[in-house]
Tab-separated table of C-alpha atoms in Angstrom:
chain	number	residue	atom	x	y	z
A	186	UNK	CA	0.000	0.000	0.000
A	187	UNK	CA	0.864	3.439	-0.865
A	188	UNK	CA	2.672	5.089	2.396
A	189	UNK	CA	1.267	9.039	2.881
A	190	UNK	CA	3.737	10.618	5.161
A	191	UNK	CA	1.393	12.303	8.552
A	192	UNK	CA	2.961	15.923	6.531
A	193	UNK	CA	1.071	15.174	3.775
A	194	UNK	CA	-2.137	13.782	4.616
A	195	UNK	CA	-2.454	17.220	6.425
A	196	UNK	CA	-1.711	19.340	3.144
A	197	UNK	CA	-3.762	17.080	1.143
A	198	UNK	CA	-6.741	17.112	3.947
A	199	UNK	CA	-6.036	20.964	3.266
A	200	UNK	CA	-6.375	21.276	-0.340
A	201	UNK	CA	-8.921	19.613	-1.061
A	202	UNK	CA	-12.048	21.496	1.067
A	203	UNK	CA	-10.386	24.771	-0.320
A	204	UNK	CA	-10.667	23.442	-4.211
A	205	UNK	CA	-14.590	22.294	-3.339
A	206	UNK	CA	-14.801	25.926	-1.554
A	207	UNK	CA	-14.785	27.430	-5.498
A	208	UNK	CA	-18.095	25.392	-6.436
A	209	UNK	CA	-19.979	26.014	-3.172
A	210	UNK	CA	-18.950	29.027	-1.863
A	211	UNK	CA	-22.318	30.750	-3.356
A	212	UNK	CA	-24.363	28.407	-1.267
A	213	UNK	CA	-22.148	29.445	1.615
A	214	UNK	CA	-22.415	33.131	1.003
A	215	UNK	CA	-26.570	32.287	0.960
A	216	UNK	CA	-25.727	30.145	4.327
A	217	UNK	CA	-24.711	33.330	5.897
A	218	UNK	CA	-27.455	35.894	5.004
A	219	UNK	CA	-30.085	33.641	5.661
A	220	UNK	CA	-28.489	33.197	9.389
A	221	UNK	CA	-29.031	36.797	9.723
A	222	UNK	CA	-32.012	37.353	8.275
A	223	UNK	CA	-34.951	38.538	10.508
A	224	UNK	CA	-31.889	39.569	13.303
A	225	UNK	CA	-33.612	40.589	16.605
A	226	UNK	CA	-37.051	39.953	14.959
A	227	UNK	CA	-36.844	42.297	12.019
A	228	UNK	CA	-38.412	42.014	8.680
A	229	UNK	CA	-36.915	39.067	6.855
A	230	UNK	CA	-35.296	40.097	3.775
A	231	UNK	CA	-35.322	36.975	1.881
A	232	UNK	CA	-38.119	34.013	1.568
A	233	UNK	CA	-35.479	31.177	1.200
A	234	UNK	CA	-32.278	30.215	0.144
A	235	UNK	CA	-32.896	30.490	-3.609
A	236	UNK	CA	-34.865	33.522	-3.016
A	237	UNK	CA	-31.628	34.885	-1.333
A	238	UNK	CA	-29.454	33.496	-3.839
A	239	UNK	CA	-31.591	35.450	-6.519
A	240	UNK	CA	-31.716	38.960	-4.542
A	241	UNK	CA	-27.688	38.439	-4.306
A	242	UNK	CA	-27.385	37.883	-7.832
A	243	UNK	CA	-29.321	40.914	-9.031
A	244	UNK	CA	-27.082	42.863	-6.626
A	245	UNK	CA	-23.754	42.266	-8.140
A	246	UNK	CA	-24.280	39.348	-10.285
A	247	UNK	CA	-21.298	36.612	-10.120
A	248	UNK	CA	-18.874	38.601	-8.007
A	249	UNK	CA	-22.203	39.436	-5.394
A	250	UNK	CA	-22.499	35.619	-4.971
A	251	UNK	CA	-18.589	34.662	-4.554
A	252	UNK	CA	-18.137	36.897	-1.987
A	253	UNK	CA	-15.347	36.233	-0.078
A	254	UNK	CA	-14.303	33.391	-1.952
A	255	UNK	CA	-10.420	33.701	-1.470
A	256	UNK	CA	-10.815	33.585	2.247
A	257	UNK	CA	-13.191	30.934	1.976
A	258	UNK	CA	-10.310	28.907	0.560
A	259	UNK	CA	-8.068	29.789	3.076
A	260	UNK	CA	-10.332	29.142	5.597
A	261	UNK	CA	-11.040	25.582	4.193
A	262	UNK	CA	-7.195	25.033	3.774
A	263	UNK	CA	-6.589	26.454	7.446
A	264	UNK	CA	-9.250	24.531	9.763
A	265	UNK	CA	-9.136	20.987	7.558
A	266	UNK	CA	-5.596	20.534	8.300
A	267	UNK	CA	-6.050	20.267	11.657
A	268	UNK	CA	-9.699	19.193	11.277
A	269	UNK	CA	-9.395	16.404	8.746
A	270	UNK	CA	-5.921	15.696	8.356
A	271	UNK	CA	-5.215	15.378	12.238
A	272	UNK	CA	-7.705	12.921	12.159
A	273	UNK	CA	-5.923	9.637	10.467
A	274	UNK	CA	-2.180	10.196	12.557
A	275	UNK	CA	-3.796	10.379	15.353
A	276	UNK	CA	-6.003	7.423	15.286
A	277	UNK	CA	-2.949	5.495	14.246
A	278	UNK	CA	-1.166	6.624	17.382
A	279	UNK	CA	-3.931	5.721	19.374
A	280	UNK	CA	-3.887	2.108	17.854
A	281	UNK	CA	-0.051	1.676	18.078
A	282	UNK	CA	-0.229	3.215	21.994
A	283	UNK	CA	-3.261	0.301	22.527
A	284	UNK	CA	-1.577	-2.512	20.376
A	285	UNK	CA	-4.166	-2.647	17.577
A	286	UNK	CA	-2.816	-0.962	15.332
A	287	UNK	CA	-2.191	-4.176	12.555
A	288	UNK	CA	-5.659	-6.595	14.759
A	289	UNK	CA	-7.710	-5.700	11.428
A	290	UNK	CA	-10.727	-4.575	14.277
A	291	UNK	CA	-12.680	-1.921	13.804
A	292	UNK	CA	-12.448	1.247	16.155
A	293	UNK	CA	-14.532	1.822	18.733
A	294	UNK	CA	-17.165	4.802	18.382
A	295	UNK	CA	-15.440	6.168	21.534
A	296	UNK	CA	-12.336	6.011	20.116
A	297	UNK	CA	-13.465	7.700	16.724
A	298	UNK	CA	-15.319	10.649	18.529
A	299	UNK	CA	-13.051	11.382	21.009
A	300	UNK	CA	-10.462	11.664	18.302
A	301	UNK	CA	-12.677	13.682	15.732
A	302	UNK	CA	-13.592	16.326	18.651
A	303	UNK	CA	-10.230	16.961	19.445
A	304	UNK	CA	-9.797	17.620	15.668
A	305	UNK	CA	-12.662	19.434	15.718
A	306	UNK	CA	-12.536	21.899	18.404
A	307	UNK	CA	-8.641	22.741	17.573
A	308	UNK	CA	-9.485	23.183	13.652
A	309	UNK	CA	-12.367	25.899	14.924
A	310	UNK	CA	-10.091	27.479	17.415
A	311	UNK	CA	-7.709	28.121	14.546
A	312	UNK	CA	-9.397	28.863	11.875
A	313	UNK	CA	-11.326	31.349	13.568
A	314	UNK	CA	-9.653	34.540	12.527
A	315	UNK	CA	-10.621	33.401	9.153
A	316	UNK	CA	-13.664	32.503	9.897
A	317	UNK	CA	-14.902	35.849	11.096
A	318	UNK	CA	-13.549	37.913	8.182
A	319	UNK	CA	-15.234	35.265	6.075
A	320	UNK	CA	-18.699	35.777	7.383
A	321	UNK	CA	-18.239	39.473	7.134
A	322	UNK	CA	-17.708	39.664	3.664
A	323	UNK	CA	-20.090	37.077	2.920
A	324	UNK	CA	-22.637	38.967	5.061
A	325	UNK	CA	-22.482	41.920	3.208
A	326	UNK	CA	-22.240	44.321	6.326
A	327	UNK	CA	-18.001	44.800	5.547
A	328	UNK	CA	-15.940	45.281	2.973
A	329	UNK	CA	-12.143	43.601	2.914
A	330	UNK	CA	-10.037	43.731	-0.155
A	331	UNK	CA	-9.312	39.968	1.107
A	332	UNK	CA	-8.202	37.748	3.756
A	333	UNK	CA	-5.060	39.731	5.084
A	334	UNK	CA	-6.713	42.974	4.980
A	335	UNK	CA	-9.387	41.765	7.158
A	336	UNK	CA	-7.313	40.807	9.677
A	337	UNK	CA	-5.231	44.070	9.272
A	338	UNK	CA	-8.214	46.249	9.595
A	339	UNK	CA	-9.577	44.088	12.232
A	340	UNK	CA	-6.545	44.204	14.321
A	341	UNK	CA	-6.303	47.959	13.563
A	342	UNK	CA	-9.671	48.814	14.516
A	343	UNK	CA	-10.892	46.057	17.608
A	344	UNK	CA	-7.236	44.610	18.355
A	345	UNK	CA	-6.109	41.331	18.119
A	346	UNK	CA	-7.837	40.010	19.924
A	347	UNK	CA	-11.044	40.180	17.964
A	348	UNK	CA	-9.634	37.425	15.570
A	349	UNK	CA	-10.972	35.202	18.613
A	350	UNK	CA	-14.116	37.009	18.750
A	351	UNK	CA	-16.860	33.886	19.248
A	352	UNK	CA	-13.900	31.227	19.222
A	353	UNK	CA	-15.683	29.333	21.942
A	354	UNK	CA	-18.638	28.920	19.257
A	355	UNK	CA	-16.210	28.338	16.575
A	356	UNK	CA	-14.536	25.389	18.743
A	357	UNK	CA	-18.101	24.321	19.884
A	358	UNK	CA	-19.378	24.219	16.400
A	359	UNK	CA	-16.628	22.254	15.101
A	360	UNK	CA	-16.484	19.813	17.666
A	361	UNK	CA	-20.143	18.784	16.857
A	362	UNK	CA	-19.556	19.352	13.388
A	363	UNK	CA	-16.682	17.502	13.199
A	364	UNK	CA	-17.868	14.589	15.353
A	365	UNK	CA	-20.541	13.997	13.316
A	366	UNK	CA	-18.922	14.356	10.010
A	367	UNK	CA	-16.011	12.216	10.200
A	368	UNK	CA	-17.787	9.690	12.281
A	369	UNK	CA	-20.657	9.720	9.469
A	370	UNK	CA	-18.116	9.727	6.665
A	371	UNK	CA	-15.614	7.005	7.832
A	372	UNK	CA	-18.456	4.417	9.194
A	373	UNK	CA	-20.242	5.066	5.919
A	374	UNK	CA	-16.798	4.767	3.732
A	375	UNK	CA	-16.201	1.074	5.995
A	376	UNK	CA	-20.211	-0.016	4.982
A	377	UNK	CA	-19.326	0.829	1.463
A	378	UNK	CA	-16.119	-0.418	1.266
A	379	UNK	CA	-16.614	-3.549	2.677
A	380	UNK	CA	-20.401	-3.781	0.580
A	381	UNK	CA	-20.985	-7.022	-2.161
A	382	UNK	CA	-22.505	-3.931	-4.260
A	383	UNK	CA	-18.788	-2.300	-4.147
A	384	UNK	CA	-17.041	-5.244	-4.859
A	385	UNK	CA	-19.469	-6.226	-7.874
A	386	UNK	CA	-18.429	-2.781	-9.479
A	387	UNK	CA	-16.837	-2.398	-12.836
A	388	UNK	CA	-13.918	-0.001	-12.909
A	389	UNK	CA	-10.525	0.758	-11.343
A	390	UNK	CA	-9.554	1.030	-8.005
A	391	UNK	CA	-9.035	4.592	-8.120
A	392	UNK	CA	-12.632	5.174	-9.486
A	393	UNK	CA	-14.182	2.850	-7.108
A	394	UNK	CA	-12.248	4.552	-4.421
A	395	UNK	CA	-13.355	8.136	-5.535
A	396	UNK	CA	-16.944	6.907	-5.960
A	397	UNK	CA	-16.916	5.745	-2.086
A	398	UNK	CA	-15.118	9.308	-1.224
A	399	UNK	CA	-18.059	10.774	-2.875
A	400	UNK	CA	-21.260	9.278	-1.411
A	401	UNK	CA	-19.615	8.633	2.018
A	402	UNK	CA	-19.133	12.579	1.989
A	403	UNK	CA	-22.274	13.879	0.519
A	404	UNK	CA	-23.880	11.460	3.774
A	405	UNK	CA	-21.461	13.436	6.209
A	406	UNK	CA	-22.100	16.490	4.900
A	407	UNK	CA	-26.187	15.832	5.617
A	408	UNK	CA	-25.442	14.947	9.083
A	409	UNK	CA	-22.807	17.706	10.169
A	410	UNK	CA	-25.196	20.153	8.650
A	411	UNK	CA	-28.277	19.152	10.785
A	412	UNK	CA	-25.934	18.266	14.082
A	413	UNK	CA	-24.036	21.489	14.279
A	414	UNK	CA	-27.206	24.131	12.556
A	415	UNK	CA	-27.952	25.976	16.163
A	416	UNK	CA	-24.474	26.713	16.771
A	417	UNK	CA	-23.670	27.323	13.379
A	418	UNK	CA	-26.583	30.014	13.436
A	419	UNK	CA	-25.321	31.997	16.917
A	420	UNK	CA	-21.580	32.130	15.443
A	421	UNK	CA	-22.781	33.773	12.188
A	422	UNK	CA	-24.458	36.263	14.338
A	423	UNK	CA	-21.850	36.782	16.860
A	424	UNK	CA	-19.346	36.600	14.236
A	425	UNK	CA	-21.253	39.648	11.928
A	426	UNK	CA	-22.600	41.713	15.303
A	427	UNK	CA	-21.682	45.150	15.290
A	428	UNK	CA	-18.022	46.437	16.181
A	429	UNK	CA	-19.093	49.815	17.221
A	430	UNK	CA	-20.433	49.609	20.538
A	431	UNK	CA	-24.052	48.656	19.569
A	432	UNK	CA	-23.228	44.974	19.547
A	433	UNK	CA	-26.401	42.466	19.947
A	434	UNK	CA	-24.612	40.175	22.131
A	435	UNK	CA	-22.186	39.704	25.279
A	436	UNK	CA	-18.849	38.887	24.283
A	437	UNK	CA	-16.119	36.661	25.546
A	438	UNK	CA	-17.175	32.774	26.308
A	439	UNK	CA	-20.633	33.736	26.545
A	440	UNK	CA	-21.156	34.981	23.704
A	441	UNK	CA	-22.543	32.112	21.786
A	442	UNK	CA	-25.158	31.173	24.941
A	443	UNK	CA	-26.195	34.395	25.012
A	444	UNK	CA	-26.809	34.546	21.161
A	445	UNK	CA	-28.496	31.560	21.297
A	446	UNK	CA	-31.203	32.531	24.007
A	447	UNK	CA	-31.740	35.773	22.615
A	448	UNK	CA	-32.181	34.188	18.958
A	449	UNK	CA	-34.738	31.644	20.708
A	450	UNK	CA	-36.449	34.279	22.514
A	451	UNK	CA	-36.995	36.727	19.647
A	452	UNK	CA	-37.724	34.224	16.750
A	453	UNK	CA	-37.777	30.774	18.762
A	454	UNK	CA	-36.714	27.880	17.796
A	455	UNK	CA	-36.769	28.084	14.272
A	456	UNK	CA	-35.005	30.781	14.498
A	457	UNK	CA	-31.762	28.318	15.539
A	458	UNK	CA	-32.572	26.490	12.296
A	459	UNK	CA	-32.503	29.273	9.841
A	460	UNK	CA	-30.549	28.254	6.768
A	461	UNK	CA	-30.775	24.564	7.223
A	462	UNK	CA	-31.607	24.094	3.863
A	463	UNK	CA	-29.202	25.841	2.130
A	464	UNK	CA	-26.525	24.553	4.867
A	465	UNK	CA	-27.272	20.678	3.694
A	466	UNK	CA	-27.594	22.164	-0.136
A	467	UNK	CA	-24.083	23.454	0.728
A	468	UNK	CA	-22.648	20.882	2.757
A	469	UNK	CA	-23.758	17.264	0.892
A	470	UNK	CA	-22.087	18.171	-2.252
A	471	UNK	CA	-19.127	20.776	-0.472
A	472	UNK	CA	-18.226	17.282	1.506
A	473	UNK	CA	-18.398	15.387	-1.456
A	474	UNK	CA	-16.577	17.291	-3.934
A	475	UNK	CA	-13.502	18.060	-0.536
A	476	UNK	CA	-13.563	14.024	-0.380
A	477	UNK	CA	-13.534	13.678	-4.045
A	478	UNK	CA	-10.856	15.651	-4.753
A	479	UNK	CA	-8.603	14.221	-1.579
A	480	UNK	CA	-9.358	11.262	-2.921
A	481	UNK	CA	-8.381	11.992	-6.439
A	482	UNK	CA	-4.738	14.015	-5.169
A	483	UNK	CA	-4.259	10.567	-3.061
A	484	UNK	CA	-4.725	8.228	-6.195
A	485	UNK	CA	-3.045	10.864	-8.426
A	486	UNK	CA	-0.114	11.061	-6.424
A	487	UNK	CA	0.090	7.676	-4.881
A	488	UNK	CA	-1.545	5.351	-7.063
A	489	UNK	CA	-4.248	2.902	-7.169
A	490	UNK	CA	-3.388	1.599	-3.511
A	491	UNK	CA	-3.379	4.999	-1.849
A	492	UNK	CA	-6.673	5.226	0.836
């Protein structure tokens, strides 16, 4: 079998959510306004997610609906290294530290989601920065020439320590995000895998392979979307709030509770849920193309025997 080195399966785990970030980031940038729309119980501004898609469209056309899309692939390259690409190493140190690593048995779910919230939580944590100039351009209520400007003026303006505005949520977010996901994708990947339908396929490894990337991560992307929605939801908000003293919601650790109740109270709990939709519309095929294409650098790179 093809040996990846742990150095690249993180660069690879990397690359390949920030190439699927160029086909979904319009979804994403609908994700976001439909979070905030009907803030505080104010007039909603769009029906639905195509309904917002449209409205952006006749704003600004193409460039209106990719907003932000060079920090969205930084983002994606920034929290799936850690997020993804932690994942694999350290499950393999956890086998060699336990002695079955070469058994053949499969993992434990306590093992796998103890493991994927670590990844999780640290891949929100440090991505956050990111994340927050991200959903501000997206939102349409700032304007950054691009990733490093927004952290420029950021730091300029709030201090550094805004970057970790709503990190709690961030790490929060990802852990049940992430949880979900990989635990989703790499039970689902071992059913298919391991399934006489599989087997009885025409077609070479590496096809076979990318075809089990593909479903297995259009399933995860389902389930992280409808696991991690309410906190999803209360970062967008915290992470868009006002910087000028007329802020919607505490700050510090609190922050996401506290957007959470207030959301709840004002708009209840569909409120939390806003966006679902167009999260799973995003997510399903955003997970499946990331998957696809780490699967495709894997085989390209590594051959037939590369998983």
């Amino acid at each position: 079998m093809a040996s990846i080195s742990t150095a690249e399966n993180l660069l690879i785990s990397g690359t390949g959510p920030a190439m699927a970030a160029v086909f979904t980031n319009p979804l994403d940038v609908a994700r976001v306004n439909m979070q905030i729309n009907g803030e505080g119980g104010g007039q909603r501004a769009y029906r639905n997610t195509g309904d917002c898609i449209a409205q952006i469209w006749r704003q600004g056309r193409w460039p209106a609906v990719q907003r932000g899309l060079k920090t969205a692939m930084c983002r994606e390259f920034v929290q799936n290294v850690p997020r993804l690409g932690l994942y694999a190493p350290l499950m393999q140190a956890w086998r060699a530290a336990d002695g079955t690593l070469s058994d053949g048995t499969a993992d434990p779910f306590g093992k796998r989601f103890s493991v994927a919230v670590f990844c999780g939580a640290f891949g929100g944590v440090f991505s956050n920065p990111l994340e927050i100039v991200k959903a501000r351009v997206q939102s349409g209520r700032y304007s950054y020439r691009g990733p490093l400007n927004g952290l420029g003026t950021i730091a300029k303006g709030e201090g550094i320590a805004a970057w970790f505005k709503g990190a709690d949520a961030s790490a929060v977010r990802c852990a049940v995000g992430t949880s979900s996901q990989l635990l989703a994708q790499t039970y689902a990947k071992d059913v298919i895998l391991a399934s006489s339908w599989y087997h009885g396929l025409e077609g070479s490894p590496a096809g076979k392979l990318w075809l089990a990337y593909c479903l297995s991560g259009l399933w995860s992307g389902v389930v992280l979307s409808c696991a991690m929605q309410p906190f999803d939801t209360a970062r967008t908000r915290l992470y868009t709030d006002a910087a000028d003293g007329n802020s919607r919601y505490r700050k510090g650790v609190v922050g996401m509770l506290d957007a959470m109740v207030k959301t709840h109270a004002c708009e209840g709990i569909s409120g939390l849920y806003k966006g679902l939709t167009g999260n799973i519309v995003r997510q399903g095929p955003h997970m499946a193309i990331a998957f696809s294409f780490i699967s495709l650098i894997k085989s390209g790179v590594y051959g037939d025997a590369a998983t």
